[in-house]
């Protein structure tokens, strides 16, 4: 009952904040560049930020029907508690008439996953350029609404240029419907991909691109989209991405207890995203640092992939097929979905419903020198907290708000 009430009120309440955000946006009138897709949006936003710097304002931590209006109005949810809403409602009218940002570009991440979200956001945003980084079956229709369902005389008024992932058949099919110029990015120009312990190198059309973070191979699309965007804006492009900073939970490397290496990829877990990270981890140059031999000592700790609906069973089983092809020392599954669907199809794995039980197993079984990848739901960041060598690194993990801390405590981590 409560869930249905929340669903019914979602857009009516969001419309209140959208109204005042529209006032603020009308007074500002920036060139809007929208980033959308099922995964990879935030990484693309940060790649663009590393190039544009203070030439643009960015919708950090804001990609929804609430988040984007909040970002435009300068409203923040710090605790994620119900009492915050009173202040947000009262402040919105005043924030609408505050001074506007000085930047002339607004780079905004638009999540069109929820039914109706694309249409809702399209009624607020009027992007001149849209970058469509990835898509699943559920996202292609929603992206179409972002392009076409705003009350414009024609689609050309909504978007002047769309840059899309040309290796996704679903996206190409949808893109053909757009009555706007299309730029396509595909992997034809990718010549090599290599990762080191803390960095990634791409060779694209005989040029070397360096990123001082671990990123999966599909980030190639984001690099090329960023490059195309900079050309469109007639701005220089830095192949080293020296100003790049990635947010928590995106393959951040930490020093763990007993000389272990922790790779934190806990931010989200879509089927394609998980597969991309596992492919990246396969190439990670891991050796047992506590031994003189060259035996690979890689662990994966996987949580559930959530909100998959009728595809839940199939996607978790497909995950097992890929894991079986990997060279791993340990496979630790945490959550009811991976335990029910993934575990039976694995050759050698441990499963736990609760993260506390998974943590206890890890603490008892690490010998030292292992490289451990964390990916998926089920509060895996709470497990990582207990494995960090430097406890100050806790602040670099995802979900630091009070509400998440309380939930982890309730689960024993």
XYZ file of C-alpha atoms in Angstrom:
413
model
C 0.000 0.000 0.000
C 2.736 2.482 0.978
C 4.685 1.614 -2.162
C 1.637 2.285 -4.363
C 1.042 5.634 -2.661
C 4.673 6.630 -3.257
C 4.378 5.641 -6.910
C 1.163 7.638 -7.317
C 2.703 10.754 -5.747
C 6.091 10.514 -7.472
C 5.420 12.739 -10.476
C 2.867 15.122 -8.877
C 5.366 16.069 -6.150
C 8.244 16.166 -8.634
C 6.164 18.588 -10.737
C 6.224 21.084 -7.867
C 10.031 21.229 -7.946
C 10.110 21.103 -11.744
C 7.956 24.261 -11.883
C 10.470 26.296 -9.906
C 13.413 24.668 -11.703
C 11.906 25.836 -15.007
C 11.880 29.411 -13.704
C 15.539 29.120 -12.724
C 16.454 27.524 -16.039
C 14.630 30.215 -18.033
C 16.635 32.921 -16.287
C 19.894 31.069 -16.850
C 19.350 29.783 -20.429
C 22.503 27.625 -20.798
C 23.362 25.290 -23.658
C 22.281 21.908 -22.296
C 24.155 18.694 -23.070
C 22.241 15.618 -21.892
C 23.767 12.205 -21.177
C 21.445 9.216 -21.095
C 21.577 5.421 -21.220
C 21.212 2.343 -19.041
C 24.779 2.449 -17.679
C 27.993 4.432 -18.048
C 26.335 7.854 -17.757
C 28.234 9.063 -14.705
C 31.621 7.964 -16.034
C 30.916 9.821 -19.280
C 29.893 12.927 -17.342
C 33.180 12.865 -15.413
C 35.223 12.318 -18.573
C 33.552 15.393 -20.046
C 34.141 17.346 -16.836
C 37.844 16.482 -16.974
C 37.943 18.222 -20.364
C 35.612 21.186 -19.824
C 36.477 21.973 -16.209
C 34.878 25.209 -14.997
C 33.449 26.025 -18.419
C 30.327 24.061 -17.452
C 28.032 23.239 -14.546
C 27.410 19.531 -13.904
C 24.461 17.625 -12.443
C 26.538 15.639 -9.957
C 24.533 13.079 -7.949
C 21.375 14.205 -9.778
C 19.787 12.367 -12.696
C 16.109 11.867 -11.872
C 12.844 13.810 -11.904
C 13.760 15.057 -8.425
C 17.525 15.167 -8.659
C 17.772 17.439 -11.697
C 15.322 20.092 -10.386
C 17.132 19.963 -7.029
C 20.448 20.461 -8.804
C 19.122 23.444 -10.748
C 17.668 25.016 -7.607
C 20.696 24.314 -5.429
C 18.737 22.038 -3.096
C 20.499 19.148 -1.359
C 19.372 16.051 0.488
C 22.185 15.474 2.963
C 20.668 12.869 5.282
C 18.034 11.252 3.031
C 15.583 11.389 5.943
C 11.844 12.306 5.701
C 12.176 15.495 7.772
C 14.341 17.061 5.035
C 11.334 17.401 2.737
C 9.758 20.226 4.733
C 12.769 22.448 4.169
C 12.988 21.468 0.497
C 9.356 22.449 -0.149
C 9.785 25.781 1.620
C 13.097 26.674 -0.021
C 12.182 25.848 -3.634
C 10.274 29.108 -4.426
C 13.067 31.267 -3.015
C 15.815 29.302 -4.788
C 14.083 29.817 -8.146
C 14.844 33.542 -8.048
C 18.397 33.372 -6.735
C 21.300 34.365 -8.973
C 21.965 32.013 -11.878
C 25.262 30.156 -12.514
C 27.893 31.934 -14.577
C 28.654 28.858 -16.711
C 27.119 28.811 -20.182
C 27.043 24.997 -20.451
C 24.990 22.571 -18.355
C 26.066 18.903 -18.539
C 23.178 16.857 -17.186
C 22.805 13.129 -16.632
C 19.250 11.964 -17.399
C 18.064 8.595 -16.109
C 15.024 7.546 -18.158
C 14.594 4.117 -16.562
C 11.327 4.775 -14.685
C 8.248 4.700 -16.970
C 7.331 8.288 -17.768
C 10.648 9.708 -16.555
C 11.913 10.505 -20.051
C 8.787 12.488 -20.895
C 8.911 14.276 -17.540
C 12.556 15.291 -17.914
C 11.989 16.310 -21.527
C 9.410 18.815 -20.314
C 12.169 20.450 -18.258
C 15.272 20.059 -20.422
C 15.799 21.286 -23.961
C 19.186 19.731 -24.797
C 21.085 20.976 -27.795
C 23.260 17.855 -27.750
C 22.366 14.414 -26.412
C 24.882 11.621 -25.821
C 23.276 8.174 -25.696
C 25.911 5.903 -24.217
C 24.140 2.552 -23.762
C 20.747 0.896 -23.760
C 18.811 -2.179 -22.785
C 15.397 -3.192 -24.082
C 13.656 -1.169 -21.399
C 15.642 1.997 -22.075
C 15.207 2.381 -25.817
C 11.556 3.373 -25.670
C 12.160 5.718 -22.747
C 14.999 7.476 -24.564
C 12.688 8.005 -27.525
C 10.398 9.973 -25.217
C 13.310 12.162 -24.124
C 13.825 13.093 -27.754
C 10.308 13.309 -29.083
C 7.685 13.788 -26.351
C 8.414 17.351 -25.345
C 5.766 19.713 -26.642
C 7.857 21.053 -29.515
C 6.661 21.846 -33.011
C 9.266 19.365 -34.269
C 11.955 17.051 -32.900
C 14.620 19.360 -34.355
C 13.662 21.921 -31.715
C 14.408 19.399 -28.971
C 17.863 18.270 -30.062
C 20.313 19.677 -32.576
C 22.733 16.735 -32.406
C 22.626 13.189 -31.018
C 25.774 11.113 -30.463
C 24.941 7.418 -30.076
C 26.595 4.043 -29.501
C 26.690 2.554 -32.990
C 27.463 -1.012 -31.878
C 24.082 -1.482 -30.180
C 21.446 -2.665 -32.709
C 18.575 -1.465 -30.512
C 20.027 2.014 -30.316
C 20.670 2.219 -34.057
C 17.076 1.124 -34.710
C 15.755 3.881 -32.447
C 18.209 6.474 -33.761
C 16.859 6.037 -37.283
C 13.579 7.509 -36.046
C 15.191 10.764 -34.939
C 14.787 13.695 -37.294
C 18.029 15.237 -36.081
C 21.712 14.922 -37.079
C 23.259 11.714 -35.716
C 26.923 11.011 -34.956
C 27.736 7.321 -34.436
C 30.547 5.937 -32.271
C 31.650 2.330 -32.807
C 34.648 0.145 -31.946
C 36.219 0.161 -35.389
C 38.867 2.603 -34.230
C 39.879 0.663 -31.092
C 43.266 -0.983 -31.659
C 44.194 -2.089 -28.133
C 43.018 -2.019 -24.524
C 45.308 -2.636 -21.551
C 44.945 -2.201 -17.808
C 47.612 -1.927 -15.143
C 47.222 -2.063 -11.367
C 45.798 1.467 -11.181
C 45.389 2.709 -14.748
C 43.999 1.967 -18.200
C 45.384 2.567 -21.678
C 43.500 2.667 -24.980
C 45.056 2.883 -28.448
C 42.467 4.495 -30.708
C 43.260 5.271 -34.334
C 47.027 5.191 -33.601
C 46.712 7.549 -30.607
C 47.269 6.619 -26.955
C 44.610 7.599 -24.412
C 45.561 7.219 -20.738
C 43.216 7.088 -17.750
C 44.565 6.932 -14.195
C 41.738 4.650 -13.073
C 40.606 1.116 -13.807
C 37.869 1.295 -16.427
C 36.232 -1.419 -18.548
C 36.776 -1.722 -22.271
C 33.383 -0.181 -23.065
C 34.598 3.164 -21.712
C 36.026 3.440 -25.223
C 32.582 4.701 -26.280
C 32.676 7.396 -23.596
C 36.152 8.496 -24.682
C 35.078 8.817 -28.296
C 31.854 10.609 -27.377
C 33.838 13.057 -25.271
C 36.206 13.593 -28.179
C 33.319 14.239 -30.591
C 31.696 16.623 -28.132
C 34.867 18.665 -27.746
C 35.177 18.905 -31.530
C 31.555 20.034 -31.754
C 32.243 22.716 -29.149
C 35.506 23.674 -30.917
C 37.509 23.037 -27.743
C 40.840 21.187 -27.222
C 40.899 17.538 -26.154
C 43.318 16.101 -23.563
C 44.239 12.485 -24.381
C 45.573 11.890 -20.841
C 42.407 12.938 -18.977
C 44.747 14.336 -16.326
C 41.910 16.113 -14.492
C 39.665 13.049 -14.270
C 38.145 12.200 -10.894
C 35.727 9.278 -10.647
C 33.079 9.105 -7.899
C 32.943 6.291 -5.302
C 32.116 2.751 -6.311
C 33.546 2.952 -9.848
C 36.461 0.484 -9.705
C 38.295 2.442 -7.031
C 41.404 0.581 -5.813
C 42.130 0.388 -2.073
C 44.863 -1.204 0.009
C 43.255 -3.876 2.172
C 44.241 -5.744 5.301
C 46.870 -8.495 4.965
C 48.325 -6.799 1.896
C 45.180 -7.446 -0.134
C 43.980 -5.215 -2.964
C 40.323 -4.183 -2.924
C 38.592 -3.094 -6.139
C 35.366 -1.317 -5.233
C 32.799 -1.489 -8.042
C 29.728 -1.433 -5.809
C 27.872 1.558 -7.215
C 25.379 -0.372 -9.341
C 24.952 -3.685 -11.121
C 23.196 -3.925 -14.470
C 23.746 -7.181 -16.403
C 25.869 -5.512 -19.077
C 27.720 -3.468 -16.470
C 28.618 -6.530 -14.387
C 29.859 -8.412 -17.461
C 31.994 -5.435 -18.510
C 33.613 -5.231 -15.067
C 34.276 -8.981 -14.966
C 35.933 -8.757 -18.385
C 38.088 -5.931 -17.062
C 38.989 -7.955 -13.967
C 40.078 -10.875 -16.153
C 42.795 -8.633 -17.573
C 43.867 -7.268 -14.195
C 47.551 -8.159 -13.551
C 46.997 -9.908 -10.238
C 49.618 -12.119 -8.595
C 49.871 -13.322 -5.040
C 51.964 -10.637 -3.353
C 52.621 -12.962 -0.416
C 54.293 -15.585 -2.598
C 57.189 -15.730 -5.053
C 55.238 -17.782 -7.595
C 53.105 -16.315 -10.372
C 49.810 -18.007 -9.481
C 46.876 -15.684 -10.006
C 45.024 -15.020 -6.753
C 41.809 -13.274 -7.734
C 38.565 -13.281 -5.798
C 35.189 -11.923 -6.815
C 32.489 -10.993 -4.321
C 29.208 -10.587 -6.174
C 25.882 -9.292 -4.930
C 22.482 -9.427 -6.577
C 21.456 -7.628 -9.734
C 18.144 -6.035 -8.778
C 15.079 -4.598 -10.536
C 15.298 -7.009 -13.468
C 11.686 -8.212 -13.296
C 10.977 -11.294 -15.398
C 14.586 -11.308 -16.639
C 15.959 -11.864 -13.123
C 16.479 -15.643 -13.375
C 17.879 -15.585 -16.918
C 20.358 -12.757 -16.282
C 21.720 -14.305 -13.083
C 22.177 -17.654 -14.842
C 23.979 -15.976 -17.760
C 26.296 -14.405 -15.198
C 27.316 -17.889 -14.022
C 28.224 -18.933 -17.569
C 30.683 -16.078 -17.872
C 32.160 -16.571 -14.383
C 32.889 -20.224 -15.186
C 35.193 -19.083 -17.987
C 37.319 -16.988 -15.606
C 40.491 -17.966 -13.734
C 39.505 -17.250 -10.123
C 40.693 -18.453 -6.722
C 37.429 -17.730 -4.909
C 33.862 -16.873 -5.859
C 31.751 -15.444 -3.048
C 28.063 -14.799 -3.738
C 26.002 -12.628 -1.403
C 22.251 -12.246 -1.794
C 19.136 -14.331 -2.465
C 19.203 -13.933 -6.260
C 22.818 -14.945 -6.872
C 22.356 -17.751 -4.332
C 19.231 -19.076 -6.056
C 20.093 -18.626 -9.733
C 23.858 -18.148 -10.120
C 25.263 -20.518 -7.493
C 23.803 -23.816 -8.870
C 25.515 -23.239 -12.223
C 28.975 -22.464 -10.833
C 31.727 -25.036 -10.498
C 33.112 -23.788 -7.193
C 31.584 -20.998 -5.128
C 30.425 -19.973 -1.674
C 26.993 -18.419 -1.124
C 25.464 -16.345 1.650
C 22.156 -14.534 1.956
C 23.446 -11.879 4.349
C 26.513 -9.630 3.952
C 27.615 -10.222 7.558
C 28.022 -13.951 6.857
C 29.964 -13.169 3.695
C 32.248 -10.821 5.623
C 32.952 -13.479 8.257
C 33.896 -15.972 5.546
C 36.226 -13.512 3.814
C 37.977 -12.562 7.058
C 38.578 -16.216 7.897
C 39.839 -17.233 4.461
C 42.080 -14.468 3.135
C 45.727 -15.437 3.473
C 47.248 -12.217 2.208
C 47.985 -10.754 -1.193
C 44.620 -11.496 -2.795
C 42.983 -9.094 -5.246
C 39.271 -8.929 -4.443
C 36.668 -7.403 -6.758
C 33.347 -6.320 -5.237
C 30.364 -5.877 -7.553
C 26.605 -5.839 -6.993
C 23.906 -4.973 -4.491
C 23.441 -6.186 -0.894
C 25.488 -3.499 0.907
C 28.845 -4.836 -0.237
C 30.383 -1.472 0.662
C 29.716 -2.448 4.283
C 31.960 -5.486 3.832
C 34.686 -3.366 2.255
C 34.657 -1.069 5.316
C 35.986 -3.927 7.441
C 38.709 -4.882 4.956
C 40.351 -1.475 4.465
C 43.914 -1.030 5.685
C 43.417 2.726 6.086
C 40.132 3.300 7.916
C 39.986 6.883 6.621
C 39.260 5.379 3.199
C 35.752 4.608 4.470
C 34.772 8.134 3.415
C 35.637 7.204 -0.191
C 32.995 4.458 -0.336
C 29.450 4.766 -1.672
C 26.323 5.498 0.385
C 27.780 7.468 3.279
C 24.476 9.134 4.255
C 22.995 8.452 7.705
C 20.069 6.465 6.311
C 22.440 3.996 4.610
C 24.678 3.741 7.669
C 21.642 2.831 9.774
C 20.521 0.194 7.280
C 23.961 -1.413 7.224
C 24.026 -1.487 11.023
C 20.640 -3.199 11.013
C 22.177 -5.881 8.807
C 25.120 -6.358 11.142
C 27.735 -4.506 9.097
